[in-house]
Amino acid sequence: LIDIHTHIYPRTYIELLKQNGCIPRITGEKPHEKFLIFPPSIIDPLNKNRDKGVPIGPEFWSLEHKLEFMDKYKIQVSLMSLGNPWLSFLNPSESRKWARILNDEIEQLCEKRKDRLLGLGCLPTNCLDATLEEIERICKTNLHGAIMECRMLCGKKLDNKDLEPFWDKLNKTHFGIGMEELTGYSSALPLSLGFAFETTLAATRIVCSGVFERYPNLKIILAHSGGALPFLSGRIDAAWKIAHPKLINSPPSSYMKYFFYDSICYHSPALIATVRFASASKLMFGTDHPFGISQPDKNIEAIIESNLTKKEQNLIFTDNAKKLFEI
Ligand SMILES: [Zn+2]
């Protein structure tokens, strides 16, 4: 079993979040630290728990805990990345500096157990030059790609023409990129619906602006099984058919198969839909540990109960990740 979606919060990063005067931030001292990721109005519209945050413990930063978790679910290899909010809250020059520091640290953490831990870097996504520079730098390290938020890059939506150098750089470097959500923009139910629709929207922007037509070799992994893409792709195609002008030559769904998807959808009907839509060669097992929403049992169960062939299951559990990340 290979887990391609699991997070680590090095203590350096936690200290950085503690210095931040406003949300996102971490408050309190060990062992009573609390993580405030979203403004209370989003996570808790009634403000009942204002400023309370989510308690965090060593499962966020300790390699021992990560390895224990992996043993529990028989995960041989984990591809660890920094989690939400990444570097989005820093100014451009600070984020350039911290991307280097944290990427070096994640690389060093993985080095300690390189038989079982691999890393994805983070990107200073509020500065395009720094992002391009850091992609090049990561390519020279033992990191296997990077993670980024999918809603915006440098304050621009992903179909913005100004981002062409970013796609061009990714295409040239054959750099693998994982896309996750930052805000869960919905004012309610951000984790269940907001995150998933943020991914759906970002992926549709990438496809409908022709990014894959110009750069067919991009390796982009969509978190949470692509949100609602497998379900809505027919509707997206129908809308494209009547769109003028059409920015792409084939229906959007044909390019949506270019993405890779994690298998974090928690039940087999959604997993079956994703496999039928994108093929088993595009799905990879993930857990989203250490977040509260993580339920590895459910994700494993969904794959096993989906009536897939043994070969398809193996692709999702290990073989696709081995191939993509050259493990
Ligand atoms: Zn995640």
Short mmCIF file of C-alpha atoms and ligand atoms in Angstrom, two decimals:
data_model
loop_
_atom_site.label_atom_id
_atom_site.label_comp_id
_atom_site.label_asym_id
_atom_site.label_seq_id
_atom_site.Cartn_x
_atom_site.Cartn_y
_atom_site.Cartn_z
CA LEU A 1 0.00 0.00 0.00
CA ILE A 2 1.29 3.45 -0.93
CA ASP A 3 -0.33 6.57 0.54
CA ILE A 4 0.10 9.50 -1.83
CA HIS A 5 -1.95 11.97 0.22
CA THR A 6 -0.77 12.41 3.79
CA HIS A 7 0.40 15.50 5.63
CA ILE A 8 3.21 16.53 7.92
CA TYR A 9 3.52 19.80 9.81
CA PRO A 10 7.20 20.23 10.79
CA ARG A 11 7.60 22.06 14.11
CA THR A 12 9.29 24.94 12.23
CA TYR A 13 6.06 25.44 10.32
CA ILE A 14 3.94 25.21 13.47
CA GLU A 15 6.13 27.89 15.09
CA LEU A 16 5.64 30.04 11.98
CA LEU A 17 1.86 29.64 12.25
CA LYS A 18 2.09 30.57 15.93
CA GLN A 19 3.75 33.86 15.00
CA ASN A 20 0.94 34.76 12.61
CA GLY A 21 -1.27 37.36 14.25
CA CYS A 22 -4.49 36.31 12.53
CA ILE A 23 -6.12 33.17 11.11
CA PRO A 24 -4.62 30.86 9.85
CA ARG A 25 -2.70 30.40 13.08
CA ILE A 26 -1.87 28.06 15.90
CA THR A 27 -2.47 29.15 19.48
CA GLY A 28 -1.52 27.81 22.91
CA GLU A 29 1.44 25.78 24.01
CA LYS A 30 2.21 22.08 23.78
CA PRO A 31 0.28 19.88 24.61
CA HIS A 32 -2.69 22.25 24.30
CA GLU A 33 -2.01 23.78 20.91
CA LYS A 34 -5.02 24.58 18.76
CA PHE A 35 -5.15 25.04 15.01
CA LEU A 36 -7.38 27.80 13.60
CA ILE A 37 -7.42 27.27 9.85
CA PHE A 38 -10.64 28.93 8.73
CA PRO A 39 -12.31 32.15 9.82
CA PRO A 40 -14.98 31.28 12.39
CA SER A 41 -17.70 32.59 10.07
CA ILE A 42 -16.90 29.80 7.60
CA ILE A 43 -16.36 26.88 9.93
CA ASP A 44 -18.84 27.86 12.58
CA PRO A 45 -21.55 30.24 11.33
CA LEU A 46 -23.16 30.50 14.75
CA ASN A 47 -19.84 31.49 16.32
CA LYS A 48 -20.37 29.07 19.16
CA ASN A 49 -16.75 27.99 19.15
CA ARG A 50 -15.13 31.23 18.10
CA ASP A 51 -11.36 31.17 18.54
CA LYS A 52 -11.40 27.63 19.84
CA GLY A 53 -9.73 25.88 16.92
CA VAL A 54 -8.91 22.20 16.51
CA PRO A 55 -6.60 20.56 19.07
CA ILE A 56 -3.40 19.30 17.46
CA GLY A 57 -0.84 16.86 18.80
CA PRO A 58 2.24 14.94 17.68
CA GLU A 59 0.29 13.17 14.93
CA PHE A 60 0.83 16.45 13.05
CA TRP A 61 4.62 16.64 13.33
CA SER A 62 6.08 13.40 14.66
CA LEU A 63 7.62 10.86 12.29
CA GLU A 64 7.07 8.16 14.93
CA HIS A 65 3.34 8.85 14.85
CA LYS A 66 3.32 8.83 11.07
CA LEU A 67 5.10 5.47 11.01
CA GLU A 68 2.77 4.04 13.67
CA PHE A 69 -0.21 5.15 11.61
CA MET A 70 1.34 3.58 8.50
CA ASP A 71 1.95 0.29 10.34
CA LYS A 72 -1.63 0.24 11.59
CA TYR A 73 -2.98 0.33 8.03
CA LYS A 74 -0.12 -1.67 6.48
CA ILE A 75 1.03 1.30 4.42
CA GLN A 76 4.58 0.63 3.22
CA VAL A 77 5.37 4.02 1.72
CA SER A 78 3.89 7.49 2.32
CA LEU A 79 4.29 10.54 0.16
CA MET A 80 4.16 13.34 2.75
CA SER A 81 3.34 16.95 2.05
CA LEU A 82 2.72 20.07 4.05
CA GLY A 83 -1.00 20.68 4.67
CA ASN A 84 -3.37 23.64 4.54
CA PRO A 85 -2.72 26.67 4.61
CA TRP A 86 0.74 26.16 3.08
CA LEU A 87 2.44 29.55 2.56
CA SER A 88 -0.57 31.50 1.40
CA PHE A 89 -0.63 33.81 4.42
CA LEU A 90 2.89 35.18 3.96
CA ASN A 91 4.04 38.09 1.83
CA PRO A 92 5.87 37.13 -1.39
CA SER A 93 9.44 37.51 -0.11
CA GLU A 94 8.69 35.70 3.14
CA SER A 95 6.99 32.87 1.27
CA ARG A 96 10.03 32.49 -1.02
CA LYS A 97 12.25 32.18 2.05
CA TRP A 98 9.95 29.77 3.90
CA ALA A 99 9.39 27.52 0.89
CA ARG A 100 13.13 26.86 0.84
CA ILE A 101 13.37 26.30 4.58
CA LEU A 102 10.37 23.96 4.74
CA ASN A 103 11.25 22.03 1.60
CA ASP A 104 14.74 21.41 2.96
CA GLU A 105 13.21 20.29 6.23
CA ILE A 106 10.68 17.93 4.60
CA GLU A 107 13.49 16.46 2.52
CA GLN A 108 15.56 15.89 5.67
CA LEU A 109 12.63 14.31 7.51
CA CYS A 110 12.11 11.86 4.65
CA GLU A 111 15.84 11.13 4.58
CA LYS A 112 15.54 9.70 8.11
CA ARG A 113 13.31 6.88 6.87
CA LYS A 114 13.93 6.95 3.16
CA ASP A 115 12.81 3.32 2.90
CA ARG A 116 9.25 4.41 3.80
CA LEU A 117 8.89 8.18 3.53
CA LEU A 118 8.93 10.34 0.42
CA GLY A 119 8.19 14.05 0.25
CA LEU A 120 6.38 16.62 -1.82
CA GLY A 121 7.57 20.21 -1.51
CA CYS A 122 5.48 23.34 -1.09
CA LEU A 123 5.47 26.40 -3.35
CA PRO A 124 5.55 30.14 -2.61
CA THR A 125 2.37 30.49 -4.62
CA ASN A 126 1.82 34.19 -4.01
CA CYS A 127 4.87 35.05 -6.15
CA LEU A 128 5.16 33.62 -9.67
CA ASP A 129 8.93 34.16 -10.04
CA ALA A 130 9.60 32.53 -6.69
CA THR A 131 7.31 29.61 -7.61
CA LEU A 132 9.15 28.98 -10.88
CA GLU A 133 12.47 29.22 -9.06
CA GLU A 134 11.36 26.81 -6.33
CA ILE A 135 10.07 24.27 -8.88
CA GLU A 136 13.55 24.24 -10.41
CA ARG A 137 15.16 23.94 -7.00
CA ILE A 138 12.86 21.05 -5.95
CA CYS A 139 13.81 19.19 -9.12
CA LYS A 140 17.38 19.06 -7.84
CA THR A 141 16.35 17.59 -4.47
CA ASN A 142 15.01 14.18 -3.47
CA LEU A 143 11.48 15.56 -3.25
CA HIS A 144 9.01 14.02 -5.69
CA GLY A 145 7.08 17.10 -6.77
CA ALA A 146 4.99 19.68 -4.93
CA ILE A 147 1.62 20.41 -3.45
CA MET A 148 -0.29 23.63 -3.99
CA GLU A 149 -3.71 25.09 -3.40
CA CYS A 150 -5.94 24.87 -6.43
CA ARG A 151 -8.08 27.99 -6.21
CA MET A 152 -5.50 30.66 -7.02
CA LEU A 153 -1.88 31.08 -7.99
CA CYS A 154 -0.43 34.53 -7.31
CA GLY A 155 -3.94 35.88 -6.79
CA LYS A 156 -5.05 34.60 -10.21
CA LYS A 157 -7.46 31.82 -11.07
CA LEU A 158 -5.85 28.90 -12.87
CA ASP A 159 -7.25 29.78 -16.32
CA ASN A 160 -5.57 33.20 -16.26
CA LYS A 161 -3.22 33.76 -19.21
CA ASP A 162 -0.58 35.34 -16.96
CA LEU A 163 0.06 31.87 -15.50
CA GLU A 164 1.38 30.47 -18.79
CA PRO A 165 5.01 30.46 -17.50
CA PHE A 166 3.87 28.22 -14.62
CA TRP A 167 2.34 25.56 -16.90
CA ASP A 168 5.28 25.85 -19.25
CA LYS A 169 7.73 25.28 -16.40
CA LEU A 170 5.76 22.28 -15.07
CA ASN A 171 5.58 20.80 -18.54
CA LYS A 172 9.32 21.14 -19.10
CA THR A 173 10.33 19.70 -15.78
CA HIS A 174 7.86 16.78 -15.78
CA PHE A 175 7.20 17.90 -12.27
CA GLY A 176 4.32 16.19 -10.42
CA ILE A 177 1.94 18.52 -8.67
CA GLY A 178 -0.76 17.73 -6.09
CA MET A 179 -3.67 20.14 -5.90
CA GLU A 180 -5.64 20.72 -2.72
CA GLU A 181 -8.02 23.32 -1.42
CA LEU A 182 -7.29 26.26 0.76
CA THR A 183 -10.55 27.72 1.92
CA GLY A 184 -13.47 25.52 1.08
CA TYR A 185 -15.11 28.72 -0.18
CA SER A 186 -18.60 27.60 0.61
CA SER A 187 -19.96 29.43 3.62
CA ALA A 188 -21.25 26.14 5.01
CA LEU A 189 -19.94 22.59 5.13
CA PRO A 190 -16.48 23.61 3.88
CA LEU A 191 -14.84 20.23 4.36
CA SER A 192 -17.50 18.11 2.72
CA LEU A 193 -18.66 20.34 -0.12
CA GLY A 194 -16.56 23.51 -0.24
CA PHE A 195 -13.26 21.65 -0.68
CA ALA A 196 -14.66 19.24 -3.23
CA PHE A 197 -16.24 21.97 -5.34
CA GLU A 198 -13.10 24.10 -5.18
CA THR A 199 -11.24 21.19 -6.79
CA THR A 200 -14.02 20.68 -9.33
CA LEU A 201 -13.93 24.34 -10.31
CA ALA A 202 -10.13 24.57 -10.49
CA ALA A 203 -9.87 21.41 -12.61
CA THR A 204 -12.59 22.65 -14.97
CA ARG A 205 -10.77 25.97 -15.37
CA ILE A 206 -7.54 24.16 -16.25
CA VAL A 207 -9.29 21.95 -18.80
CA CYS A 208 -11.59 24.54 -20.39
CA SER A 209 -8.79 27.09 -20.86
CA GLY A 210 -6.85 24.51 -22.86
CA VAL A 211 -3.94 23.95 -20.49
CA PHE A 212 -3.79 20.22 -21.39
CA GLU A 213 -3.98 20.97 -25.11
CA ARG A 214 -0.89 23.12 -24.80
CA TYR A 215 0.86 20.96 -22.20
CA PRO A 216 -0.33 17.38 -22.49
CA ASN A 217 2.46 16.03 -20.30
CA LEU A 218 1.42 17.77 -17.09
CA LYS A 219 1.16 15.48 -14.10
CA ILE A 220 -1.52 16.91 -11.85
CA ILE A 221 -3.14 14.96 -9.01
CA LEU A 222 -6.56 16.16 -7.87
CA ALA A 223 -7.33 15.73 -4.19
CA HIS A 224 -10.47 14.01 -2.94
CA SER A 225 -11.12 12.08 -6.14
CA GLY A 226 -11.57 15.24 -8.18
CA GLY A 227 -14.51 16.53 -6.14
CA ALA A 228 -17.62 16.30 -8.31
CA LEU A 229 -15.87 15.97 -11.70
CA PRO A 230 -16.81 12.33 -12.40
CA PHE A 231 -20.46 13.18 -11.67
CA LEU A 232 -20.63 16.53 -13.49
CA SER A 233 -18.43 15.92 -16.53
CA GLY A 234 -21.43 15.16 -18.78
CA ARG A 235 -23.00 18.48 -17.86
CA ILE A 236 -19.69 20.28 -18.40
CA ASP A 237 -19.44 18.71 -21.89
CA ALA A 238 -23.03 19.76 -22.67
CA ALA A 239 -22.28 23.35 -21.65
CA TRP A 240 -19.06 23.34 -23.70
CA LYS A 241 -21.02 22.22 -26.78
CA ILE A 242 -23.05 25.43 -26.81
CA ALA A 243 -20.17 27.71 -25.72
CA HIS A 244 -18.82 30.41 -28.07
CA PRO A 245 -15.96 30.62 -28.56
CA LYS A 246 -14.79 27.15 -27.70
CA LEU A 247 -11.32 27.38 -26.27
CA ILE A 248 -10.61 23.65 -26.68
CA ASN A 249 -11.06 21.29 -29.60
CA SER A 250 -12.54 18.26 -27.82
CA PRO A 251 -15.13 17.90 -25.05
CA PRO A 252 -13.76 18.81 -21.58
CA SER A 253 -14.28 15.28 -20.26
CA SER A 254 -11.66 13.96 -22.68
CA TYR A 255 -9.02 16.16 -21.02
CA MET A 256 -10.22 15.42 -17.51
CA LYS A 257 -8.78 11.95 -18.02
CA TYR A 258 -5.33 13.59 -18.11
CA PHE A 259 -5.53 14.25 -14.37
CA PHE A 260 -4.57 11.79 -11.69
CA TYR A 261 -7.00 11.37 -8.78
CA ASP A 262 -6.60 10.22 -5.20
CA SER A 263 -9.07 7.66 -3.89
CA ILE A 264 -10.26 9.70 -0.90
CA CYS A 265 -13.99 9.60 -1.54
CA TYR A 266 -15.06 7.31 1.33
CA HIS A 267 -17.58 5.12 -0.49
CA SER A 268 -17.67 2.75 -3.40
CA PRO A 269 -20.35 4.41 -5.63
CA ALA A 270 -18.10 7.48 -5.94
CA LEU A 271 -15.00 5.35 -6.38
CA ILE A 272 -16.65 3.28 -9.12
CA ALA A 273 -17.72 6.50 -10.87
CA THR A 274 -14.15 7.85 -10.73
CA VAL A 275 -12.68 4.60 -12.07
CA ARG A 276 -15.24 4.41 -14.89
CA PHE A 277 -14.62 8.07 -15.69
CA ALA A 278 -10.82 8.29 -15.50
CA SER A 279 -9.76 4.59 -15.53
CA ALA A 280 -8.09 2.66 -12.71
CA SER A 281 -4.69 3.69 -14.09
CA LYS A 282 -5.36 7.25 -12.88
CA LEU A 283 -6.35 6.63 -9.24
CA MET A 284 -4.05 6.40 -6.24
CA PHE A 285 -4.71 5.47 -2.64
CA GLY A 286 -4.54 8.26 -0.05
CA THR A 287 -5.54 8.90 3.57
CA ASP A 288 -5.38 12.66 4.33
CA HIS A 289 -3.83 11.77 7.72
CA PRO A 290 -3.68 13.41 10.29
CA PHE A 291 -6.87 15.38 9.70
CA GLY A 292 -10.04 14.43 11.56
CA ILE A 293 -11.84 13.61 8.32
CA SER A 294 -9.27 10.90 7.51
CA GLN A 295 -10.82 7.39 7.46
CA PRO A 296 -8.35 4.98 5.82
CA ASP A 297 -10.60 1.98 6.57
CA LYS A 298 -13.42 3.53 4.56
CA ASN A 299 -11.09 4.34 1.66
CA ILE A 300 -9.69 0.80 1.60
CA GLU A 301 -13.18 -0.68 1.92
CA ALA A 302 -14.46 1.44 -0.98
CA ILE A 303 -11.73 0.09 -3.25
CA ILE A 304 -12.29 -3.51 -2.18
CA GLU A 305 -16.09 -3.29 -2.46
CA SER A 306 -16.08 -1.69 -5.90
CA ASN A 307 -15.99 -4.93 -7.86
CA LEU A 308 -12.69 -4.01 -9.44
CA THR A 309 -10.35 -6.66 -10.78
CA LYS A 310 -7.33 -7.58 -8.67
CA LYS A 311 -5.19 -5.79 -11.23
CA GLU A 312 -7.25 -2.60 -10.97
CA GLN A 313 -7.05 -2.73 -7.16
CA ASN A 314 -3.28 -3.14 -7.29
CA LEU A 315 -3.01 -0.18 -9.64
CA ILE A 316 -4.85 2.00 -7.12
CA PHE A 317 -3.18 0.63 -3.99
CA THR A 318 0.43 0.72 -5.26
CA ASP A 319 1.30 0.38 -8.93
CA ASN A 320 0.16 3.78 -10.23
CA ALA A 321 2.06 5.60 -7.48
CA LYS A 322 5.16 3.49 -8.13
CA LYS A 323 5.08 4.42 -11.77
CA LEU A 324 4.25 8.11 -11.35
CA PHE A 325 6.76 8.80 -8.59
CA GLU A 326 9.36 6.31 -9.79
CA ILE A 327 9.37 4.56 -6.41
ZN ZN B 1 -5.03 16.77 2.38
#
